[in-house]
């Protein structure tokens, strides 16, 4: 698979097959992803990767836990601005449409959001964290690392779903995994093989047209 195909075929998968993922595959991807660039070559990313019984044990803890109050970071903040709220609503409408969940059915929507806690059935969960003293540039470096992993996973025939939702349970996750309170639990990454029969893995995700995002200057 070339890079353009990996980019084009990556999507956030929200229903996985329960086929296990070999450790060697995950290690190969994470080893290759070490070449991700980062400002000052700080390489601020760290992670714990779980599968099998330890993953199930964490999920049981999460299902019994309440979300952090207050949250350690607010991943939904731009939603306060109408333009970004509209983008969230559009992807939500497409996703819940595929799931045949009505807009008014708040309970069903909440249940589906809670499916984040079991990573939509993915057999592997990567939990990405870094010291709390990291600032915006390093958060952005970590995003590049995650994208590199997601694209390399496509090269292995695998799929993923990034999961900021895990950040809602940062303190619970850190306590369960024995991570320092000075660590920021940023994001989960569900990893596995997509269930291609699941409609939730097929809805169209809209994107802003290029001419509204990028200005080209000085070209002929
Ligand atoms: C950093 C990050 C965190 C995300 N967190 C979640 C999440 O917690 N739960 C979820 O279902 N999707 C999550 N997503 C997926 C986004 O909703 C998705 O990327 C966006 O709607 C575009 O769809 P696509 O990834 O299928 O192209 C996250 C994506 C990113 C990049």
PDB file of C-alpha atoms and ligand atoms in Angstrom:
ATOM      1  CA  UNK A   1       0.000   0.000   0.000  1.00  0.00           C
ATOM      2  CA  UNK A   2       1.412   3.389  -0.908  1.00  0.00           C
ATOM      3  CA  UNK A   3       1.115   6.434   1.333  1.00  0.00           C
ATOM      4  CA  UNK A   4      -1.814   7.994  -0.546  1.00  0.00           C
ATOM      5  CA  UNK A   5      -3.752   4.722  -0.262  1.00  0.00           C
ATOM      6  CA  UNK A   6      -2.995   4.495   3.443  1.00  0.00           C
ATOM      7  CA  UNK A   7      -4.267   8.065   3.933  1.00  0.00           C
ATOM      8  CA  UNK A   8      -7.353   7.486   1.776  1.00  0.00           C
ATOM      9  CA  UNK A   9      -8.343   4.175   3.389  1.00  0.00           C
ATOM     10  CA  UNK A  10      -7.750   5.182   7.004  1.00  0.00           C
ATOM     11  CA  UNK A  11     -10.921   5.985   8.829  1.00  0.00           C
ATOM     12  CA  UNK A  12     -11.967   5.888  12.438  1.00  0.00           C
ATOM     13  CA  UNK A  13     -13.249   2.359  12.781  1.00  0.00           C
ATOM     14  CA  UNK A  14     -15.950   1.843  15.407  1.00  0.00           C
ATOM     15  CA  UNK A  15     -16.644  -1.850  15.069  1.00  0.00           C
ATOM     16  CA  UNK A  16     -13.796  -4.355  15.078  1.00  0.00           C
ATOM     17  CA  UNK A  17     -13.449  -8.101  14.564  1.00  0.00           C
ATOM     18  CA  UNK A  18     -12.194  -9.915  17.655  1.00  0.00           C
ATOM     19  CA  UNK A  19      -9.239 -11.433  15.778  1.00  0.00           C
ATOM     20  CA  UNK A  20      -6.119 -10.912  17.927  1.00  0.00           C
ATOM     21  CA  UNK A  21      -3.250  -8.745  16.697  1.00  0.00           C
ATOM     22  CA  UNK A  22       0.232 -10.306  17.026  1.00  0.00           C
ATOM     23  CA  UNK A  23       2.650  -8.469  19.293  1.00  0.00           C
ATOM     24  CA  UNK A  24       5.283  -8.592  16.510  1.00  0.00           C
ATOM     25  CA  UNK A  25       3.021  -6.512  14.240  1.00  0.00           C
ATOM     26  CA  UNK A  26       2.380  -3.858  16.879  1.00  0.00           C
ATOM     27  CA  UNK A  27       6.069  -3.747  17.769  1.00  0.00           C
ATOM     28  CA  UNK A  28       7.061  -3.365  14.105  1.00  0.00           C
ATOM     29  CA  UNK A  29       4.635  -0.450  13.641  1.00  0.00           C
ATOM     30  CA  UNK A  30       5.707   1.314  16.845  1.00  0.00           C
ATOM     31  CA  UNK A  31       9.365   0.755  16.034  1.00  0.00           C
ATOM     32  CA  UNK A  32       8.879   2.327  12.583  1.00  0.00           C
ATOM     33  CA  UNK A  33       6.852   5.184  14.097  1.00  0.00           C
ATOM     34  CA  UNK A  34       9.869   6.176  16.206  1.00  0.00           C
ATOM     35  CA  UNK A  35      11.010   8.129  13.117  1.00  0.00           C
ATOM     36  CA  UNK A  36       8.105  10.577  13.538  1.00  0.00           C
ATOM     37  CA  UNK A  37       9.453  14.162  13.613  1.00  0.00           C
ATOM     38  CA  UNK A  38       9.111  16.321  16.714  1.00  0.00           C
ATOM     39  CA  UNK A  39      10.136  19.861  17.579  1.00  0.00           C
ATOM     40  CA  UNK A  40      13.687  19.799  19.008  1.00  0.00           C
ATOM     41  CA  UNK A  41      13.531  16.003  18.557  1.00  0.00           C
ATOM     42  CA  UNK A  42      11.941  15.857  22.019  1.00  0.00           C
ATOM     43  CA  UNK A  43       9.897  12.749  21.036  1.00  0.00           C
ATOM     44  CA  UNK A  44       7.413  13.545  23.815  1.00  0.00           C
ATOM     45  CA  UNK A  45       5.147  10.519  23.228  1.00  0.00           C
ATOM     46  CA  UNK A  46       4.898   7.568  25.602  1.00  0.00           C
ATOM     47  CA  UNK A  47       2.340   4.785  25.656  1.00  0.00           C
ATOM     48  CA  UNK A  48       1.026   1.639  27.272  1.00  0.00           C
ATOM     49  CA  UNK A  49      -0.366  -1.021  24.919  1.00  0.00           C
ATOM     50  CA  UNK A  50      -2.822  -3.577  26.269  1.00  0.00           C
ATOM     51  CA  UNK A  51      -4.532  -6.677  24.961  1.00  0.00           C
ATOM     52  CA  UNK A  52      -6.238  -9.780  26.357  1.00  0.00           C
ATOM     53  CA  UNK A  53      -6.996 -10.086  30.077  1.00  0.00           C
ATOM     54  CA  UNK A  54      -5.203  -6.868  31.138  1.00  0.00           C
ATOM     55  CA  UNK A  55      -7.248  -4.909  28.582  1.00  0.00           C
ATOM     56  CA  UNK A  56     -10.453  -6.527  29.831  1.00  0.00           C
ATOM     57  CA  UNK A  57      -9.497  -5.689  33.433  1.00  0.00           C
ATOM     58  CA  UNK A  58      -8.999  -2.013  32.523  1.00  0.00           C
ATOM     59  CA  UNK A  59     -12.303  -1.952  30.627  1.00  0.00           C
ATOM     60  CA  UNK A  60     -14.129  -3.392  33.650  1.00  0.00           C
ATOM     61  CA  UNK A  61     -12.657  -0.606  35.789  1.00  0.00           C
ATOM     62  CA  UNK A  62     -13.682   2.038  33.235  1.00  0.00           C
ATOM     63  CA  UNK A  63     -17.220   0.714  32.899  1.00  0.00           C
ATOM     64  CA  UNK A  64     -17.644   0.944  36.672  1.00  0.00           C
ATOM     65  CA  UNK A  65     -15.982   4.382  36.940  1.00  0.00           C
ATOM     66  CA  UNK A  66     -17.296   7.926  36.599  1.00  0.00           C
ATOM     67  CA  UNK A  67     -15.654  10.423  34.238  1.00  0.00           C
ATOM     68  CA  UNK A  68     -13.076  12.709  35.882  1.00  0.00           C
ATOM     69  CA  UNK A  69     -14.493  15.870  37.437  1.00  0.00           C
ATOM     70  CA  UNK A  70     -12.895  18.180  36.551  1.00  0.00           C
ATOM     71  CA  UNK A  71     -11.370  16.777  33.361  1.00  0.00           C
ATOM     72  CA  UNK A  72      -7.599  17.071  33.036  1.00  0.00           C
ATOM     73  CA  UNK A  73      -8.034  18.711  29.618  1.00  0.00           C
ATOM     74  CA  UNK A  74     -11.015  19.814  27.572  1.00  0.00           C
ATOM     75  CA  UNK A  75     -10.995  18.095  24.182  1.00  0.00           C
ATOM     76  CA  UNK A  76     -14.359  19.572  23.151  1.00  0.00           C
ATOM     77  CA  UNK A  77     -13.487  23.265  23.675  1.00  0.00           C
ATOM     78  CA  UNK A  78     -13.725  24.480  20.016  1.00  0.00           C
ATOM     79  CA  UNK A  79     -17.343  23.254  19.974  1.00  0.00           C
ATOM     80  CA  UNK A  80     -18.215  26.528  21.703  1.00  0.00           C
ATOM     81  CA  UNK A  81     -17.742  28.192  18.282  1.00  0.00           C
ATOM     82  CA  UNK A  82     -20.628  27.675  15.814  1.00  0.00           C
ATOM     83  CA  UNK A  83     -18.416  26.809  12.818  1.00  0.00           C
ATOM     84  CA  UNK A  84     -16.794  23.933  14.711  1.00  0.00           C
ATOM     85  CA  UNK A  85     -20.022  22.897  16.411  1.00  0.00           C
ATOM     86  CA  UNK A  86     -21.495  22.479  12.908  1.00  0.00           C
ATOM     87  CA  UNK A  87     -18.661  20.146  11.882  1.00  0.00           C
ATOM     88  CA  UNK A  88     -19.194  18.032  14.989  1.00  0.00           C
ATOM     89  CA  UNK A  89     -22.941  17.918  14.356  1.00  0.00           C
ATOM     90  CA  UNK A  90     -22.394  16.867  10.719  1.00  0.00           C
ATOM     91  CA  UNK A  91     -20.156  13.930  11.590  1.00  0.00           C
ATOM     92  CA  UNK A  92     -22.466  12.992  14.466  1.00  0.00           C
ATOM     93  CA  UNK A  93     -25.499  12.999  12.157  1.00  0.00           C
ATOM     94  CA  UNK A  94     -23.692  10.783   9.623  1.00  0.00           C
ATOM     95  CA  UNK A  95     -22.450   8.371  12.280  1.00  0.00           C
ATOM     96  CA  UNK A  96     -25.741   8.043  14.174  1.00  0.00           C
ATOM     97  CA  UNK A  97     -27.552   7.785  10.841  1.00  0.00           C
ATOM     98  CA  UNK A  98     -25.380   4.768   9.957  1.00  0.00           C
ATOM     99  CA  UNK A  99     -26.147   3.324  13.385  1.00  0.00           C
ATOM    100  CA  UNK A 100     -29.875   4.028  12.869  1.00  0.00           C
ATOM    101  CA  UNK A 101     -29.968   5.971  16.128  1.00  0.00           C
ATOM    102  CA  UNK A 102     -32.481   8.842  16.104  1.00  0.00           C
ATOM    103  CA  UNK A 103     -31.304  12.340  17.020  1.00  0.00           C
ATOM    104  CA  UNK A 104     -33.768  12.452  19.929  1.00  0.00           C
ATOM    105  CA  UNK A 105     -32.632   9.090  21.342  1.00  0.00           C
ATOM    106  CA  UNK A 106     -30.160  10.471  23.845  1.00  0.00           C
ATOM    107  CA  UNK A 107     -29.903   7.175  25.759  1.00  0.00           C
ATOM    108  CA  UNK A 108     -28.823   5.250  22.648  1.00  0.00           C
ATOM    109  CA  UNK A 109     -26.312   7.980  21.766  1.00  0.00           C
ATOM    110  CA  UNK A 110     -24.862   7.877  25.258  1.00  0.00           C
ATOM    111  CA  UNK A 111     -24.615   4.079  25.094  1.00  0.00           C
ATOM    112  CA  UNK A 112     -22.693   4.337  21.840  1.00  0.00           C
ATOM    113  CA  UNK A 113     -20.336   6.965  23.291  1.00  0.00           C
ATOM    114  CA  UNK A 114     -19.763   4.622  26.237  1.00  0.00           C
ATOM    115  CA  UNK A 115     -18.698   1.944  23.718  1.00  0.00           C
ATOM    116  CA  UNK A 116     -15.511   4.040  23.629  1.00  0.00           C
ATOM    117  CA  UNK A 117     -14.738   2.475  27.013  1.00  0.00           C
ATOM    118  CA  UNK A 118     -14.402  -0.948  25.401  1.00  0.00           C
ATOM    119  CA  UNK A 119     -12.714   0.604  22.346  1.00  0.00           C
ATOM    120  CA  UNK A 120     -15.521  -0.579  20.056  1.00  0.00           C
ATOM    121  CA  UNK A 121     -14.431  -4.189  20.476  1.00  0.00           C
ATOM    122  CA  UNK A 122     -10.833  -3.640  19.316  1.00  0.00           C
ATOM    123  CA  UNK A 123      -8.473  -6.349  20.596  1.00  0.00           C
ATOM    124  CA  UNK A 124      -5.662  -3.855  21.285  1.00  0.00           C
ATOM    125  CA  UNK A 125      -5.659  -0.465  23.010  1.00  0.00           C
ATOM    126  CA  UNK A 126      -2.746   1.950  22.962  1.00  0.00           C
ATOM    127  CA  UNK A 127      -2.940   4.622  25.655  1.00  0.00           C
ATOM    128  CA  UNK A 128      -0.827   7.611  24.830  1.00  0.00           C
ATOM    129  CA  UNK A 129       0.549   9.858  27.576  1.00  0.00           C
ATOM    130  CA  UNK A 130       3.320  12.355  28.286  1.00  0.00           C
ATOM    131  CA  UNK A 131       4.537  14.553  31.145  1.00  0.00           C
ATOM    132  CA  UNK A 132       2.128  17.356  32.046  1.00  0.00           C
ATOM    133  CA  UNK A 133       4.833  19.969  31.526  1.00  0.00           C
ATOM    134  CA  UNK A 134       4.599  19.433  27.754  1.00  0.00           C
ATOM    135  CA  UNK A 135       3.047  22.414  25.924  1.00  0.00           C
ATOM    136  CA  UNK A 136       1.089  22.909  22.664  1.00  0.00           C
ATOM    137  CA  UNK A 137       4.023  22.130  20.316  1.00  0.00           C
ATOM    138  CA  UNK A 138       4.612  18.789  22.015  1.00  0.00           C
ATOM    139  CA  UNK A 139       0.880  17.888  21.964  1.00  0.00           C
ATOM    140  CA  UNK A 140       1.058  18.475  18.231  1.00  0.00           C
ATOM    141  CA  UNK A 141       4.145  16.221  17.969  1.00  0.00           C
ATOM    142  CA  UNK A 142       2.194  13.476  19.704  1.00  0.00           C
ATOM    143  CA  UNK A 143      -0.600  13.894  17.146  1.00  0.00           C
ATOM    144  CA  UNK A 144       1.941  13.323  14.373  1.00  0.00           C
ATOM    145  CA  UNK A 145       3.131  10.189  16.123  1.00  0.00           C
ATOM    146  CA  UNK A 146      -0.418   8.877  16.339  1.00  0.00           C
ATOM    147  CA  UNK A 147      -1.068   9.619  12.664  1.00  0.00           C
ATOM    148  CA  UNK A 148       2.171   7.881  11.694  1.00  0.00           C
ATOM    149  CA  UNK A 149       1.020   4.836  13.664  1.00  0.00           C
ATOM    150  CA  UNK A 150      -2.444   4.936  12.079  1.00  0.00           C
ATOM    151  CA  UNK A 151      -0.976   5.004   8.555  1.00  0.00           C
ATOM    152  CA  UNK A 152       1.567   2.265   9.300  1.00  0.00           C
ATOM    153  CA  UNK A 153      -1.308   0.161  10.675  1.00  0.00           C
ATOM    154  CA  UNK A 154      -3.072   0.526   7.329  1.00  0.00           C
ATOM    155  CA  UNK A 155       0.081  -0.827   5.700  1.00  0.00           C
ATOM    156  CA  UNK A 156      -0.341  -3.931   7.870  1.00  0.00           C
ATOM    157  CA  UNK A 157      -4.013  -4.233   6.873  1.00  0.00           C
ATOM    158  CA  UNK A 158      -5.029  -3.022  10.319  1.00  0.00           C
ATOM    159  CA  UNK A 159      -7.372  -0.242  11.416  1.00  0.00           C
ATOM    160  CA  UNK A 160      -7.680   2.112  14.340  1.00  0.00           C
ATOM    161  CA  UNK A 161      -9.784   4.676  16.110  1.00  0.00           C
ATOM    162  CA  UNK A 162      -8.162   7.509  18.051  1.00  0.00           C
ATOM    163  CA  UNK A 163      -9.980   8.003  21.344  1.00  0.00           C
ATOM    164  CA  UNK A 164      -9.804  11.295  23.199  1.00  0.00           C
ATOM    165  CA  UNK A 165     -12.758   9.946  25.130  1.00  0.00           C
ATOM    166  CA  UNK A 166     -10.215   8.057  27.235  1.00  0.00           C
ATOM    167  CA  UNK A 167      -9.047  11.469  28.469  1.00  0.00           C
ATOM    168  CA  UNK A 168     -12.362  11.711  30.354  1.00  0.00           C
ATOM    169  CA  UNK A 169     -11.076   8.893  32.553  1.00  0.00           C
ATOM    170  CA  UNK A 170      -7.452  10.024  32.781  1.00  0.00           C
ATOM    171  CA  UNK A 171      -7.142   9.754  36.567  1.00  0.00           C
ATOM    172  CA  UNK A 172      -8.817   6.336  36.674  1.00  0.00           C
ATOM    173  CA  UNK A 173      -6.597   5.006  33.881  1.00  0.00           C
ATOM    174  CA  UNK A 174      -3.412   6.398  35.431  1.00  0.00           C
ATOM    175  CA  UNK A 175      -4.251   4.938  38.823  1.00  0.00           C
ATOM    176  CA  UNK A 176      -5.057   1.535  37.301  1.00  0.00           C
ATOM    177  CA  UNK A 177      -1.854   1.452  35.224  1.00  0.00           C
ATOM    178  CA  UNK A 178       0.357   2.874  37.964  1.00  0.00           C
ATOM    179  CA  UNK A 179       1.244   5.991  35.946  1.00  0.00           C
ATOM    180  CA  UNK A 180       2.331   9.143  37.756  1.00  0.00           C
ATOM    181  CA  UNK A 181      -0.295  11.819  38.535  1.00  0.00           C
ATOM    182  CA  UNK A 182       2.097  14.207  36.737  1.00  0.00           C
ATOM    183  CA  UNK A 183       1.375  12.362  33.492  1.00  0.00           C
ATOM    184  CA  UNK A 184      -1.227  13.607  30.992  1.00  0.00           C
ATOM    185  CA  UNK A 185      -3.348  10.780  29.652  1.00  0.00           C
ATOM    186  CA  UNK A 186      -3.993  12.244  26.211  1.00  0.00           C
ATOM    187  CA  UNK A 187      -5.602   9.705  23.946  1.00  0.00           C
ATOM    188  CA  UNK A 188      -6.428   6.080  23.341  1.00  0.00           C
ATOM    189  CA  UNK A 189      -5.905   4.342  20.017  1.00  0.00           C
ATOM    190  CA  UNK A 190      -8.129   1.325  19.407  1.00  0.00           C
ATOM    191  CA  UNK A 191      -6.321  -1.105  17.091  1.00  0.00           C
ATOM    192  CA  UNK A 192      -7.601  -4.145  15.224  1.00  0.00           C
ATOM    193  CA  UNK A 193      -9.228  -5.363  12.027  1.00  0.00           C
ATOM    194  CA  UNK A 194     -12.319  -3.512  10.851  1.00  0.00           C
ATOM    195  CA  UNK A 195     -15.657  -5.266  10.636  1.00  0.00           C
ATOM    196  CA  UNK A 196     -16.387  -4.388   7.027  1.00  0.00           C
ATOM    197  CA  UNK A 197     -20.019  -5.478   7.370  1.00  0.00           C
ATOM    198  CA  UNK A 198     -20.725  -2.822  10.025  1.00  0.00           C
ATOM    199  CA  UNK A 199     -22.534   0.246   8.560  1.00  0.00           C
ATOM    200  CA  UNK A 200     -20.761   2.456  11.163  1.00  0.00           C
ATOM    201  CA  UNK A 201     -17.541   1.779   9.281  1.00  0.00           C
ATOM    202  CA  UNK A 202     -18.967   3.083   6.005  1.00  0.00           C
ATOM    203  CA  UNK A 203     -20.601   6.491   6.508  1.00  0.00           C
ATOM    204  CA  UNK A 204     -19.154   9.430   4.573  1.00  0.00           C
ATOM    205  CA  UNK A 205     -17.092  11.934   6.529  1.00  0.00           C
ATOM    206  CA  UNK A 206     -17.246  15.461   5.127  1.00  0.00           C
ATOM    207  CA  UNK A 207     -14.143  17.616   4.790  1.00  0.00           C
ATOM    208  CA  UNK A 208     -13.751  21.352   4.315  1.00  0.00           C
ATOM    209  CA  UNK A 209     -12.825  22.143   0.658  1.00  0.00           C
ATOM    210  CA  UNK A 210      -9.144  22.867   0.119  1.00  0.00           C
ATOM    211  CA  UNK A 211      -9.760  26.439  -1.118  1.00  0.00           C
ATOM    212  CA  UNK A 212     -11.363  27.265   2.244  1.00  0.00           C
ATOM    213  CA  UNK A 213      -8.399  25.902   4.162  1.00  0.00           C
ATOM    214  CA  UNK A 214      -5.300  26.884   2.243  1.00  0.00           C
ATOM    215  CA  UNK A 215      -4.276  30.005   0.367  1.00  0.00           C
ATOM    216  CA  UNK A 216      -1.753  29.543  -2.433  1.00  0.00           C
ATOM    217  CA  UNK A 217       0.360  32.612  -3.170  1.00  0.00           C
ATOM    218  CA  UNK A 218       2.825  33.268  -5.988  1.00  0.00           C
ATOM    219  CA  UNK A 219       2.079  30.219  -8.153  1.00  0.00           C
ATOM    220  CA  UNK A 220       1.532  30.646 -11.929  1.00  0.00           C
TER     221      UNK A 220
HETATM  222  C1  LIG B   1      -7.005  13.003  18.486  1.00  0.00           C
HETATM  223  C2  LIG B   1      -8.306  12.368  18.081  1.00  0.00           C
HETATM  224  C3  LIG B   1      -9.180  11.923  19.061  1.00  0.00           C
HETATM  225  C4  LIG B   1     -10.383  11.302  18.718  1.00  0.00           C
HETATM  226  N1  LIG B   1     -11.200  10.798  19.703  1.00  0.00           N
HETATM  227  C5  LIG B   1     -12.288  10.077  19.364  1.00  0.00           C
HETATM  228  C6  LIG B   1     -13.054   9.419  20.370  1.00  0.00           C
HETATM  229  O1  LIG B   1     -12.791   9.532  21.566  1.00  0.00           O
HETATM  230  N2  LIG B   1     -14.091   8.650  19.983  1.00  0.00           N
HETATM  231  C7  LIG B   1     -14.426   8.490  18.663  1.00  0.00           C
HETATM  232  O2  LIG B   1     -15.375   7.772  18.367  1.00  0.00           O
HETATM  233  N3  LIG B   1     -13.728   9.124  17.680  1.00  0.00           N
HETATM  234  C8  LIG B   1     -12.665   9.882  18.007  1.00  0.00           C
HETATM  235  N4  LIG B   1     -11.908  10.489  17.038  1.00  0.00           N
HETATM  236  C9  LIG B   1     -12.259  10.280  15.628  1.00  0.00           C
HETATM  237  C10 LIG B   1     -12.811  11.538  14.962  1.00  0.00           C
HETATM  238  O3  LIG B   1     -14.163  11.673  15.275  1.00  0.00           O
HETATM  239  C11 LIG B   1     -12.585  11.352  13.454  1.00  0.00           C
HETATM  240  O4  LIG B   1     -11.206  11.375  13.183  1.00  0.00           O
HETATM  241  C12 LIG B   1     -13.266  12.424  12.608  1.00  0.00           C
HETATM  242  O5  LIG B   1     -14.650  12.388  12.779  1.00  0.00           O
HETATM  243  C13 LIG B   1     -12.937  12.198  11.132  1.00  0.00           C
HETATM  244  O6  LIG B   1     -13.320  10.897  10.740  1.00  0.00           O
HETATM  245  P1  LIG B   1     -12.289   9.819  10.195  1.00  0.00           P
HETATM  246  O7  LIG B   1     -11.217   9.603  11.218  1.00  0.00           O
HETATM  247  O8  LIG B   1     -13.124   8.564  10.010  1.00  0.00           O
HETATM  248  O9  LIG B   1     -11.711  10.330   8.923  1.00  0.00           O
HETATM  249  C14 LIG B   1     -10.723  11.145  17.355  1.00  0.00           C
HETATM  250  C15 LIG B   1      -9.846  11.627  16.383  1.00  0.00           C
HETATM  251  C16 LIG B   1      -8.660  12.220  16.741  1.00  0.00           C
HETATM  252  C17 LIG B   1      -7.724  12.687  15.657  1.00  0.00           C
END
